[in-house]
CSV table of C-alpha atoms in Angstrom, one decimal:
chain,number,residue,atom,x,y,z
A,15,MET,CA,0.0,0.0,0.0
A,16,SER,CA,1.6,3.3,-1.2
A,17,GLU,CA,2.0,6.2,1.2
A,18,ARG,CA,-0.6,8.9,0.8
A,19,GLU,CA,0.9,12.0,-0.8
A,20,GLU,CA,0.5,15.3,1.1
A,21,PRO,CA,-1.4,18.0,-0.9
A,22,VAL,CA,0.9,20.7,-2.2
A,23,ASP,CA,-0.1,24.3,-1.9
A,24,VAL,CA,-0.2,26.0,-5.3
A,25,PRO,CA,1.1,29.5,-5.0
A,26,ALA,CA,-1.5,32.2,-5.7
A,27,ALA,CA,-0.6,34.4,-8.6
A,28,VAL,CA,-0.5,38.0,-7.4
A,29,LEU,CA,-0.4,40.8,-10.0
A,30,VAL,CA,1.6,43.8,-8.7
A,31,VAL,CA,0.9,47.0,-10.7
A,32,ALA,CA,2.8,50.2,-10.1
A,33,ASN,CA,5.2,52.6,-11.8
A,34,GLU,CA,7.1,55.1,-9.7
A,35,THR,CA,6.2,53.4,-6.5
A,36,LEU,CA,7.7,50.0,-7.6
A,37,ALA,CA,10.3,48.7,-5.1
A,38,SER,CA,9.1,51.2,-2.5
A,39,GLU,CA,9.3,49.9,1.1
A,40,ASP,CA,5.5,50.2,1.4
A,41,LEU,CA,4.7,48.0,-1.6
A,42,VAL,CA,7.4,45.4,-0.9
A,43,ASP,CA,6.2,45.2,2.8
A,44,ALA,CA,2.6,44.7,1.6
A,45,VAL,CA,3.5,41.9,-0.7
A,46,ARG,CA,5.7,40.3,2.0
A,47,ARG,CA,2.8,40.4,4.4
A,48,ARG,CA,0.6,38.7,1.9
A,49,ALA,CA,3.2,36.0,1.3
A,50,ALA,CA,3.3,35.3,5.1
A,51,GLU,CA,-0.3,34.3,4.8
A,52,GLY,CA,0.4,31.6,2.2
A,53,PRO,CA,2.6,30.9,-0.8
A,54,ILE,CA,2.4,33.3,-3.7
A,55,ARG,CA,4.2,34.1,-6.9
A,56,ALA,CA,4.3,37.7,-8.1
A,57,VAL,CA,3.8,39.1,-11.6
A,58,VAL,CA,5.2,42.6,-11.5
A,59,ILE,CA,4.2,45.2,-14.2
A,60,ALA,CA,5.1,48.8,-14.7
A,61,PRO,CA,2.7,50.6,-17.1
A,62,VAL,CA,4.2,53.5,-19.0
A,63,ASN,CA,1.6,56.0,-20.1
A,64,GLU,CA,1.4,56.8,-23.8
A,65,PRO,CA,1.6,60.6,-24.6
A,66,ARG,CA,-1.7,62.4,-25.1
A,67,SER,CA,-2.9,63.4,-28.5
A,68,GLY,CA,-0.2,61.5,-30.3
A,69,TYR,CA,2.7,63.8,-29.5
A,70,VAL,CA,6.2,62.4,-29.6
A,71,VAL,CA,7.6,61.0,-26.4
A,72,TYR,CA,11.1,59.6,-25.8
A,73,ARG,CA,9.8,56.2,-24.9
A,74,ASN,CA,13.2,54.5,-24.7
A,75,SER,CA,14.4,56.6,-21.7
A,76,ARG,CA,11.2,56.4,-19.8
A,77,ARG,CA,10.8,52.7,-20.5
A,78,ALA,CA,14.4,52.1,-19.4
A,79,SER,CA,13.7,53.8,-16.1
A,80,ALA,CA,10.5,51.8,-15.6
A,81,GLY,CA,12.5,48.6,-16.4
A,82,ARG,CA,15.0,49.4,-13.7
A,83,ARG,CA,12.2,49.8,-11.2
A,84,VAL,CA,10.7,46.5,-12.2
A,85,ASP,CA,14.1,44.8,-11.8
A,86,ARG,CA,14.5,46.3,-8.3
A,87,MET,CA,11.1,45.1,-7.3
A,88,VAL,CA,11.6,41.6,-8.6
A,89,ASP,CA,15.0,41.4,-6.8
A,90,ALA,CA,13.4,42.6,-3.6
A,91,LEU,CA,10.7,40.0,-3.7
A,92,ARG,CA,13.1,37.2,-4.7
A,93,ASP,CA,15.3,38.2,-1.8
A,94,ALA,CA,12.3,37.7,0.4
A,95,GLY,CA,11.8,34.2,-1.0
A,96,ILE,CA,8.9,35.1,-3.3
A,97,PRO,CA,9.0,33.9,-6.9
A,98,ALA,CA,8.6,36.9,-9.1
A,99,HIS,CA,9.0,38.1,-12.7
A,100,GLY,CA,8.2,41.4,-14.2
A,101,GLU,CA,7.8,43.5,-17.4
A,102,VAL,CA,7.2,47.0,-18.6
A,103,TYR,CA,3.9,47.6,-20.5
A,104,GLU,CA,3.1,50.6,-22.7
A,105,GLY,CA,-0.4,52.1,-22.9
A,106,GLY,CA,-1.2,53.0,-19.3
A,107,PRO,CA,-2.4,51.0,-16.3
A,108,VAL,CA,-5.8,50.0,-17.4
A,109,THR,CA,-4.6,48.6,-20.8
A,110,ALA,CA,-1.7,46.8,-19.1
A,111,VAL,CA,-3.9,45.1,-16.5
A,112,GLU,CA,-6.4,44.1,-19.2
A,113,ASP,CA,-3.6,42.5,-21.2
A,114,VAL,CA,-2.1,40.6,-18.3
A,115,LEU,CA,-5.5,39.3,-17.1
A,116,ALA,CA,-6.2,38.1,-20.6
A,117,GLN,CA,-2.8,36.3,-20.9
A,118,GLU,CA,-2.4,34.5,-17.6
A,119,PRO,CA,-4.3,33.3,-14.6
A,120,ILE,CA,-4.2,35.9,-11.8
A,121,ASP,CA,-5.7,35.3,-8.3
A,122,GLU,CA,-5.1,38.7,-6.7
A,123,VAL,CA,-4.3,42.2,-7.7
A,124,PHE,CA,-2.1,44.8,-5.8
A,125,VAL,CA,-2.0,48.3,-7.1
A,126,SER,CA,0.4,50.9,-5.7
A,127,THR,CA,0.2,54.7,-6.1
A,128,HIS,CA,1.6,57.8,-4.6
A,129,PRO,CA,-0.8,59.7,-2.2
A,130,GLU,CA,-3.7,61.3,-3.9
A,131,GLU,CA,-2.2,64.8,-4.0
A,132,THR,CA,0.8,63.6,-6.1
A,133,SER,CA,-0.6,60.6,-7.9
A,134,GLY,CA,-1.5,60.9,-11.6
A,135,TRP,CA,-3.4,57.6,-11.4
A,136,LEU,CA,-5.6,58.9,-8.6
A,137,ARG,CA,-6.1,62.4,-10.0
A,138,ARG,CA,-7.6,60.6,-13.0
A,139,LYS,CA,-10.5,59.5,-10.9
A,140,ASN,CA,-11.6,56.5,-12.9
A,141,VAL,CA,-8.2,54.7,-13.0
A,142,LEU,CA,-8.3,53.0,-9.6
A,143,SER,CA,-12.0,52.1,-9.9
A,144,GLU,CA,-11.5,50.7,-13.4
A,145,LEU,CA,-8.6,48.6,-12.2
A,146,ALA,CA,-10.8,47.3,-9.3
A,147,ARG,CA,-13.6,46.6,-11.9
A,148,LEU,CA,-11.2,44.6,-14.1
A,149,SER,CA,-10.1,42.6,-11.0
A,150,GLY,CA,-13.7,41.2,-10.7
A,151,ASP,CA,-14.0,38.8,-7.8
A,152,ARG,CA,-10.2,38.7,-7.2
A,153,PRO,CA,-9.0,40.3,-4.0
A,154,PHE,CA,-7.9,43.9,-4.8
A,155,THR,CA,-5.4,45.8,-2.6
A,156,HIS,CA,-4.5,49.4,-3.0
A,157,VAL,CA,-1.1,50.3,-1.5
A,158,VAL,CA,-0.3,54.0,-1.0
A,159,SER,CA,3.4,54.7,-0.9
A,160,ASP,CA,4.9,58.0,0.3
A,161,ASP,CA,8.5,56.7,0.1
A,162,ALA,CA,9.5,59.4,-2.3
A,163,ALA,CA,8.4,62.2,0.1
A,164,ARG,CA,10.2,60.5,3.0
A,165,ARG,CA,13.4,60.3,0.9
A,166,GLY,CA,13.0,63.8,-0.4
A,167,ASP,CA,12.9,62.6,-4.0
A,168,ALA,CA,11.3,65.1,-6.4
A,169,ASN,CA,9.8,64.9,-9.9
A,170,VAL,CA,10.5,68.3,-11.6
A,171,LEU,CA,8.6,69.2,-14.7
A,172,VAL,CA,10.5,71.7,-17.0
A,173,VAL,CA,8.5,73.5,-19.7
A,174,ALA,CA,10.6,75.2,-22.3
A,175,ASN,CA,10.9,75.5,-26.1
A,176,GLU,CA,13.5,77.7,-27.8
A,177,THR,CA,15.1,78.4,-24.4
A,178,VAL,CA,15.7,74.7,-23.5
A,179,LEU,CA,19.4,74.9,-24.3
A,180,GLY,CA,19.8,78.3,-22.5
A,181,GLU,CA,22.6,78.3,-19.9
A,182,ARG,CA,20.3,79.9,-17.3
A,183,LEU,CA,17.8,77.0,-17.5
A,184,LEU,CA,20.5,74.3,-17.6
A,185,ASP,CA,22.3,75.9,-14.6
A,186,ARG,CA,19.0,76.1,-12.7
A,187,ILE,CA,18.4,72.3,-13.4
A,188,ARG,CA,22.0,71.6,-12.2
A,189,ARG,CA,21.5,73.6,-9.0
A,190,ARG,CA,18.2,71.8,-8.3
A,191,ALA,CA,19.9,68.4,-8.9
A,192,GLU,CA,22.6,69.4,-6.4
A,193,GLN,CA,20.0,70.2,-3.7
A,194,GLY,CA,18.7,66.6,-3.5
A,195,PRO,CA,17.5,63.6,-5.5
A,196,ALA,CA,15.4,64.8,-8.4
A,197,ALA,CA,14.3,63.5,-11.8
A,198,PHE,CA,13.5,66.0,-14.6
A,199,LEU,CA,10.9,65.7,-17.3
A,200,ILE,CA,11.5,68.4,-19.9
A,201,VAL,CA,8.5,69.2,-22.1
A,202,CYS,CA,8.9,71.2,-25.3
A,203,PRO,CA,5.6,72.4,-26.6
A,204,GLN,CA,5.7,72.1,-30.4
A,205,SER,CA,5.9,75.3,-32.4
A,206,ASP,CA,3.5,74.3,-35.3
A,207,PRO,CA,0.7,71.9,-34.6
A,208,LYS,CA,0.1,71.5,-38.4
A,209,HIS,CA,3.2,69.5,-38.8
A,210,GLU,CA,3.6,65.9,-37.6
A,211,THR,CA,7.4,66.2,-37.1
A,212,HIS,CA,9.2,68.9,-35.2
A,213,PRO,CA,12.9,68.4,-36.1
A,214,GLU,CA,14.2,71.7,-34.6
A,215,ALA,CA,12.4,71.2,-31.3
A,216,GLU,CA,13.5,67.6,-31.1
A,217,ARG,CA,17.1,68.6,-31.9
A,218,ARG,CA,17.1,71.1,-29.1
A,219,LEU,CA,15.5,68.7,-26.7
A,220,ARG,CA,17.9,65.9,-27.5
A,221,ALA,CA,20.9,68.2,-27.1
A,222,ALA,CA,19.6,69.4,-23.7
A,223,LEU,CA,19.0,65.8,-22.5
A,224,THR,CA,22.5,64.8,-23.6
A,225,VAL,CA,24.1,67.7,-21.7
A,226,LEU,CA,22.2,66.8,-18.5
A,227,ARG,CA,22.7,63.0,-18.7
A,228,ASP,CA,26.4,63.4,-19.3
A,229,GLU,CA,26.5,65.2,-16.0
A,230,GLY,CA,24.7,62.4,-14.2
A,231,ILE,CA,21.3,64.1,-14.0
A,232,GLU,CA,18.2,61.9,-14.6
A,233,ALA,CA,16.3,63.6,-17.4
A,234,HIS,CA,13.7,62.6,-19.9
A,235,GLY,CA,11.8,64.7,-22.5
A,236,GLN,CA,9.0,64.9,-24.9
A,237,ILE,CA,7.5,67.1,-27.5
A,238,ALA,CA,4.0,68.1,-26.3
A,239,HIS,CA,0.9,70.1,-26.9
A,240,PRO,CA,1.6,73.4,-28.6
A,241,ASP,CA,0.0,75.4,-25.8
A,242,PRO,CA,2.5,75.4,-22.8
A,243,TYR,CA,-0.3,75.8,-20.2
A,244,THR,CA,-2.2,72.8,-21.6
A,245,ALA,CA,1.0,70.7,-22.0
A,246,ALA,CA,2.0,71.3,-18.3
A,247,MET,CA,-1.5,70.7,-16.9
A,248,GLU,CA,-1.8,67.4,-18.9
A,249,ILE,CA,1.5,66.1,-17.5
A,250,ILE,CA,0.5,67.2,-14.0
A,251,GLY,CA,-2.8,65.4,-14.4
A,252,ASP,CA,-1.1,62.2,-15.6
A,253,GLU,CA,2.0,61.9,-13.5
A,254,ARG,CA,3.4,62.8,-10.1
A,255,VAL,CA,4.9,66.3,-10.3
A,256,ASP,CA,6.4,68.0,-7.3
A,257,GLU,CA,7.9,71.2,-8.8
A,258,LEU,CA,7.5,73.1,-12.1
A,259,ILE,CA,10.1,75.2,-13.9
A,260,VAL,CA,9.0,77.4,-16.8
A,261,SER,CA,11.6,79.0,-19.1
A,262,THR,CA,10.9,81.9,-21.4
A,263,PHE,CA,12.6,84.8,-23.1
A,264,PRO,CA,12.2,88.1,-21.3
A,265,GLY,CA,9.3,90.5,-21.5
A,266,GLU,CA,7.7,91.2,-24.8
A,267,ARG,CA,10.0,88.8,-26.6
A,268,SER,CA,8.0,86.0,-25.0
A,269,GLY,CA,4.6,85.0,-26.3
A,270,TRP,CA,4.1,82.8,-23.2
A,271,LEU,CA,4.5,85.8,-21.0
A,272,ARG,CA,2.1,87.8,-23.1
A,273,ARG,CA,-0.4,85.0,-22.6
A,274,ASP,CA,0.2,85.0,-18.9
A,275,VAL,CA,1.2,81.3,-18.9
A,276,VAL,CA,3.5,81.5,-15.8
A,277,GLU,CA,0.9,83.2,-13.6
A,278,ARG,CA,-1.9,80.8,-14.8
A,279,LEU,CA,0.3,77.8,-13.9
A,280,ARG,CA,1.0,79.3,-10.5
A,281,LYS,CA,-2.7,79.6,-9.9
A,282,ASP,CA,-3.7,76.2,-11.2
A,283,ALA,CA,-0.8,73.7,-11.1
A,284,GLY,CA,-1.0,73.0,-7.3
A,285,VAL,CA,2.9,72.8,-7.1
A,286,PRO,CA,5.6,75.4,-6.7
A,287,VAL,CA,6.2,77.2,-10.0
A,288,GLU,CA,9.6,78.9,-10.8
A,289,HIS,CA,10.1,81.1,-13.8
A,290,VAL,CA,13.6,81.2,-15.4
A,291,THR,CA,14.2,84.0,-17.9
A,292,ALA,CA,16.7,83.1,-20.7
A,293,ASP,CA,19.2,85.5,-22.3
A,294,LEU,CA,18.3,86.7,-25.7
A,295,PRO,CA,20.5,85.2,-28.5
A,296,ALA,CA,23.2,87.6,-29.6
A,297,GLY,CA,21.9,89.8,-32.4
A,298,ASP,CA,18.4,88.4,-32.2
A,299,PRO,CA,15.8,91.0,-32.9
A,300,LEU,CA,12.7,91.3,-30.7
A,301,GLY,CA,9.9,89.3,-32.2
A,302,ALA,CA,6.9,87.1,-31.6
A,303,ALA,CA,8.8,83.9,-31.0
A,304,LEU,CA,9.0,82.4,-27.5
């Protein structure tokens, strides 16, 4: 008579969804606590939002940053004895979760965000409720992580176009980077919305990013909505932004100042707004450009 085999517990598949809060102590601790209740395996995903309105975004740099966070989260879980694998998904959190749920059996869902005042996912009111809806009858856990605030990390949004290579702006970014940990997203509103490509704006942006990255500063960039106010507010609505720097030419040389962009952002952005005035190019006549 053969011995009776003991039943083997099958690990529950736990989907862990986060972007900037991946590998945060709050999220890692929450998954560890769940593992203490019974065996699990973790499927870690970092959704990377697509740009609004089809504007060009430097996906490679942002995807690489998200990939590094996935790797740190997977390593932290494996160090805790939790089997885990991870991947970066493009298209935003809702699309990413839909894809994963369609591809593999998931038993539980963990979603991590920043606190409401700094979380793009929470500011878009339907994201969390839509993720809970997609989870169906699966247990759904929302983990709020304030690790970045405790560490003093900051996400700084920089809005500039022709002035993006100005020394005053680059020096201000350098000084901010020296003050404490910060990542910079540089947004260049496109000059002419009638054109699909914006080679001059892209050239300036790539050059600015190269300068900053060569100095060890974490910087990403994108060509955005032609209106600087709209471009900034869309980013603030989608992502965690702690500070905002707007760069313009001085006085009447700046169309942005004539449209009161800086003061409107100070009123509506909900984060500190700093205005950096660039030097006029040598021999450049006053005109209607930014």
